[in-house]
mmCIF file of C-alpha atoms in Angstrom:
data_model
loop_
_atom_site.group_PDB
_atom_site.id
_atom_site.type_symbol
_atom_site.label_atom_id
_atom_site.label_comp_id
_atom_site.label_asym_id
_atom_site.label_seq_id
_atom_site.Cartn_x
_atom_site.Cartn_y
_atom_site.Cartn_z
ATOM 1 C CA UNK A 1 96.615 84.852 88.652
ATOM 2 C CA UNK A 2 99.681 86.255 87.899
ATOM 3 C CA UNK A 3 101.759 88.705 89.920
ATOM 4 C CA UNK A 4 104.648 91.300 89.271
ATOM 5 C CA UNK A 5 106.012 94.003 91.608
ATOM 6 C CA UNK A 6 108.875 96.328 89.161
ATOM 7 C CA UNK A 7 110.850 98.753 90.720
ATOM 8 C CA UNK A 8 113.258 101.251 90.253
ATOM 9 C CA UNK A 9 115.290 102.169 93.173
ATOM 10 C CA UNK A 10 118.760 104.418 93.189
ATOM 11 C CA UNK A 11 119.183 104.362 97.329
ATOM 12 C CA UNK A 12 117.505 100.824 97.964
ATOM 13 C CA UNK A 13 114.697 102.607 99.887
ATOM 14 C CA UNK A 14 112.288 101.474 97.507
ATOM 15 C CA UNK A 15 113.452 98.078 96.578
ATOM 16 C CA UNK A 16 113.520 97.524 100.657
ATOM 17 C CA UNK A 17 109.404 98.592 100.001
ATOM 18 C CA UNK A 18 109.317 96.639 96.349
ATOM 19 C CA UNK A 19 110.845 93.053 98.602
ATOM 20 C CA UNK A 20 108.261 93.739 101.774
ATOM 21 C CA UNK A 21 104.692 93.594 98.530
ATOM 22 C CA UNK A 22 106.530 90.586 97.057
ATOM 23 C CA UNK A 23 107.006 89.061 99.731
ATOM 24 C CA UNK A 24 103.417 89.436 100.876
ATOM 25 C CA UNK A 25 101.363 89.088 97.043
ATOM 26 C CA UNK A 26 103.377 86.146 96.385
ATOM 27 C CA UNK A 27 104.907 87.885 93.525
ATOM 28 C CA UNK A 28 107.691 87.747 90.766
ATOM 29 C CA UNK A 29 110.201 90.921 91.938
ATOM 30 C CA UNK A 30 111.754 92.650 89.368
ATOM 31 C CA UNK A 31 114.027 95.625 88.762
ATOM 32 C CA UNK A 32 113.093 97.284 86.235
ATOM 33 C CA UNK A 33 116.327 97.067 84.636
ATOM 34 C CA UNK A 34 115.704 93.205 84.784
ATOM 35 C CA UNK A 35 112.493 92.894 84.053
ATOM 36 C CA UNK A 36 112.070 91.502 79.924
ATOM 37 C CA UNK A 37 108.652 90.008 80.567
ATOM 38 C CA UNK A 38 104.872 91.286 78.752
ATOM 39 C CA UNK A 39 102.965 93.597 81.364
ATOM 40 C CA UNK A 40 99.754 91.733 79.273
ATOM 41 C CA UNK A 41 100.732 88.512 80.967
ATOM 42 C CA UNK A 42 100.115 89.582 84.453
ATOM 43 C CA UNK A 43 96.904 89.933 86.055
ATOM 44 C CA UNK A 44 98.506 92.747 89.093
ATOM 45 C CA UNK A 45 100.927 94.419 89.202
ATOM 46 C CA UNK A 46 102.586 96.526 91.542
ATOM 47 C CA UNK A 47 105.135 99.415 90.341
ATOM 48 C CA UNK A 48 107.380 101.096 92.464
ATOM 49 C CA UNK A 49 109.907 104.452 92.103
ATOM 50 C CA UNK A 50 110.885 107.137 94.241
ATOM 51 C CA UNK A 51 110.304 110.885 93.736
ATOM 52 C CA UNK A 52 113.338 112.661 91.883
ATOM 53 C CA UNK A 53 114.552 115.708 90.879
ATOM 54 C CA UNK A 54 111.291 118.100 90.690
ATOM 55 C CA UNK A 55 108.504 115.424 92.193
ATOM 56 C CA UNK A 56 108.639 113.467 88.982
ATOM 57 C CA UNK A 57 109.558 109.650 88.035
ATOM 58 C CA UNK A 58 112.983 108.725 87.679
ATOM 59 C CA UNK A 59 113.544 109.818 83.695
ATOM 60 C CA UNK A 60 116.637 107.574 82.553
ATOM 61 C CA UNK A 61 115.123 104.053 82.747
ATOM 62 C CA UNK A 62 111.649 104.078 85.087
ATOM 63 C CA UNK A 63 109.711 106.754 83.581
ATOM 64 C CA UNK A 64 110.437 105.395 79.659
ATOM 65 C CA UNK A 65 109.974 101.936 80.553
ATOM 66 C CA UNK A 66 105.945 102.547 82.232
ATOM 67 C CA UNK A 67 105.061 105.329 79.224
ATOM 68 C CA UNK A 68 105.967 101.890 77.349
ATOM 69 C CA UNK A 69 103.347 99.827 79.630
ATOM 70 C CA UNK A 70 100.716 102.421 80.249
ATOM 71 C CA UNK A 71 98.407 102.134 77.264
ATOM 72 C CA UNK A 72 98.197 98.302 78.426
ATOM 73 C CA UNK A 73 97.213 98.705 81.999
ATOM 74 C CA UNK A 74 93.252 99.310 81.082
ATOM 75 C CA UNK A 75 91.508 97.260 83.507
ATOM 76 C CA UNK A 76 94.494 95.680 85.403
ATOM 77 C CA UNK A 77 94.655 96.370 89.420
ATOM 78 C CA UNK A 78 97.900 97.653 89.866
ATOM 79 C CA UNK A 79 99.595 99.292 92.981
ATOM 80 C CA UNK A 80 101.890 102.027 92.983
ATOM 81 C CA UNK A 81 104.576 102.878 95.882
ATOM 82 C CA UNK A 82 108.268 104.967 96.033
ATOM 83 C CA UNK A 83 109.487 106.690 98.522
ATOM 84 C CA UNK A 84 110.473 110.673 98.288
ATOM 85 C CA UNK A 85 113.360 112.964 100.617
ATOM 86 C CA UNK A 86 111.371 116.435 99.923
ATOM 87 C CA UNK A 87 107.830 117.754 98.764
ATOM 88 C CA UNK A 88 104.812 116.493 99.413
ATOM 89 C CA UNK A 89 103.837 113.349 97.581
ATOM 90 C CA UNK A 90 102.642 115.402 94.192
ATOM 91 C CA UNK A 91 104.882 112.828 91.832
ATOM 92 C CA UNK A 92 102.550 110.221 93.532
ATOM 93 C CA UNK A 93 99.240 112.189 92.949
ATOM 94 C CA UNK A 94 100.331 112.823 89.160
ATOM 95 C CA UNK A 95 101.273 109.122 88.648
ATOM 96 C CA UNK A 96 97.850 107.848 90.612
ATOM 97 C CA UNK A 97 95.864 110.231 87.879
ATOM 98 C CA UNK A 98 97.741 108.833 85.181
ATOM 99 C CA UNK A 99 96.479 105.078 85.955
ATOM 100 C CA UNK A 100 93.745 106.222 86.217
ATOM 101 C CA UNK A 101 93.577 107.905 83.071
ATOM 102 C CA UNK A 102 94.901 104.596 81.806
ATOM 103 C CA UNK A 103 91.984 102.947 82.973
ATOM 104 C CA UNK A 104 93.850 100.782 86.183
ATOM 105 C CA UNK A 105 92.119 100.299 89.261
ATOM 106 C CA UNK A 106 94.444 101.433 91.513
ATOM 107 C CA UNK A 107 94.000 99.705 95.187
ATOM 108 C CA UNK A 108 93.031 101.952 98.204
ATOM 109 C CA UNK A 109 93.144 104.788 94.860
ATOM 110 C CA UNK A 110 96.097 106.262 95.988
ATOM 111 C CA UNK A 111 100.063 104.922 96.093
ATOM 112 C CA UNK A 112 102.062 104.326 99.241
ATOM 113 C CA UNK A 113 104.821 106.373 100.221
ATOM 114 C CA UNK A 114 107.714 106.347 102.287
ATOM 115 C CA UNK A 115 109.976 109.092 103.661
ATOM 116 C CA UNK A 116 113.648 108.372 103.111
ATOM 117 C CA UNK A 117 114.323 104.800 104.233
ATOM 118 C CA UNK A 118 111.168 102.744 105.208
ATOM 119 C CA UNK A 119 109.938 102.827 108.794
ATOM 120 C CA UNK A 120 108.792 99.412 110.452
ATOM 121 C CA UNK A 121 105.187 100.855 110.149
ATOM 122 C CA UNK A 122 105.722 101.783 106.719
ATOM 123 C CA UNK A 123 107.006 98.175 105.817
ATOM 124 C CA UNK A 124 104.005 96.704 107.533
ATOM 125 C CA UNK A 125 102.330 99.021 105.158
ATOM 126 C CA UNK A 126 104.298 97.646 102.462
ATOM 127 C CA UNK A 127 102.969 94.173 103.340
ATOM 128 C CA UNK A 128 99.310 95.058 103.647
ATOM 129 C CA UNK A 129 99.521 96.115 100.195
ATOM 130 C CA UNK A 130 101.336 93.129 98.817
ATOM 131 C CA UNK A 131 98.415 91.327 100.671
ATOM 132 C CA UNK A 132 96.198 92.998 98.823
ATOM 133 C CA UNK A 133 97.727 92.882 95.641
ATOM 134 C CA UNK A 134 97.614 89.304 96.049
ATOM 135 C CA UNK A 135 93.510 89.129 96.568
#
């Protein structure tokens, strides 16, 4: 089985969650910036990016690069995390429906957030989902 976690991160907050899943699935990390490999060659996969502007996916680099993966995520179990400064989690809600609508199995069927930099808890939350990324 093989693992990815890709991130985006501008503040580090959620490339401090992206390292805490890796570490625990066993997983290749990637930025997404670095990341040149086929989303068809991995089994999981988790994706991480924080909330920006109006509760929406970073739109420079993150947001282009997973409309480029999405239509090959059908069937894949996938986890999604970022963390977020304001609102209340909606860019997570939209981006859970649009696995979904994908056909992904999302695990627990929601994504994991964090506000502003990741609390212990929230990195032992981080870890329990790279655990289960990793089953």
């Amino acid at each position: 089985m093989k693992t990815a976690v890709i991130y985006w991160s501008g503040t580090g907050n959620t490339e401090k969650m992206a390292q805490a899943i890796a570490d625990a699935a066993g997983a290749e990390l990637y930025s997404v910036s670095d990341f040149n490999g086929n989303i068809a060659d991995y089994d999981r996969v988790a994706f991480g990016c924080p909330a920006m502007g109006a509760e929406v996916l970073e739109e420079d680099e993150f947001e282009p690069f997973f409309t480029g993966v999405e239509g090959q995520l059908s069937g894949k179990t996938i986890a999604l995390f970022g963390s977020y400064g304001w609102g209340d989690g909606e860019w997570m809600r939209n981006w859970v429906d649009r696995c979904n609508a994908a056909g992904a199995v999302v695990i627990d069927g929601e994504g994991l957030i964090a506000n502003e930099t990741p609390s212990d808890d929230d990195l032992a939350a981080c870890k329990a989902l790279g655990e289960k990324l990793a089953q």
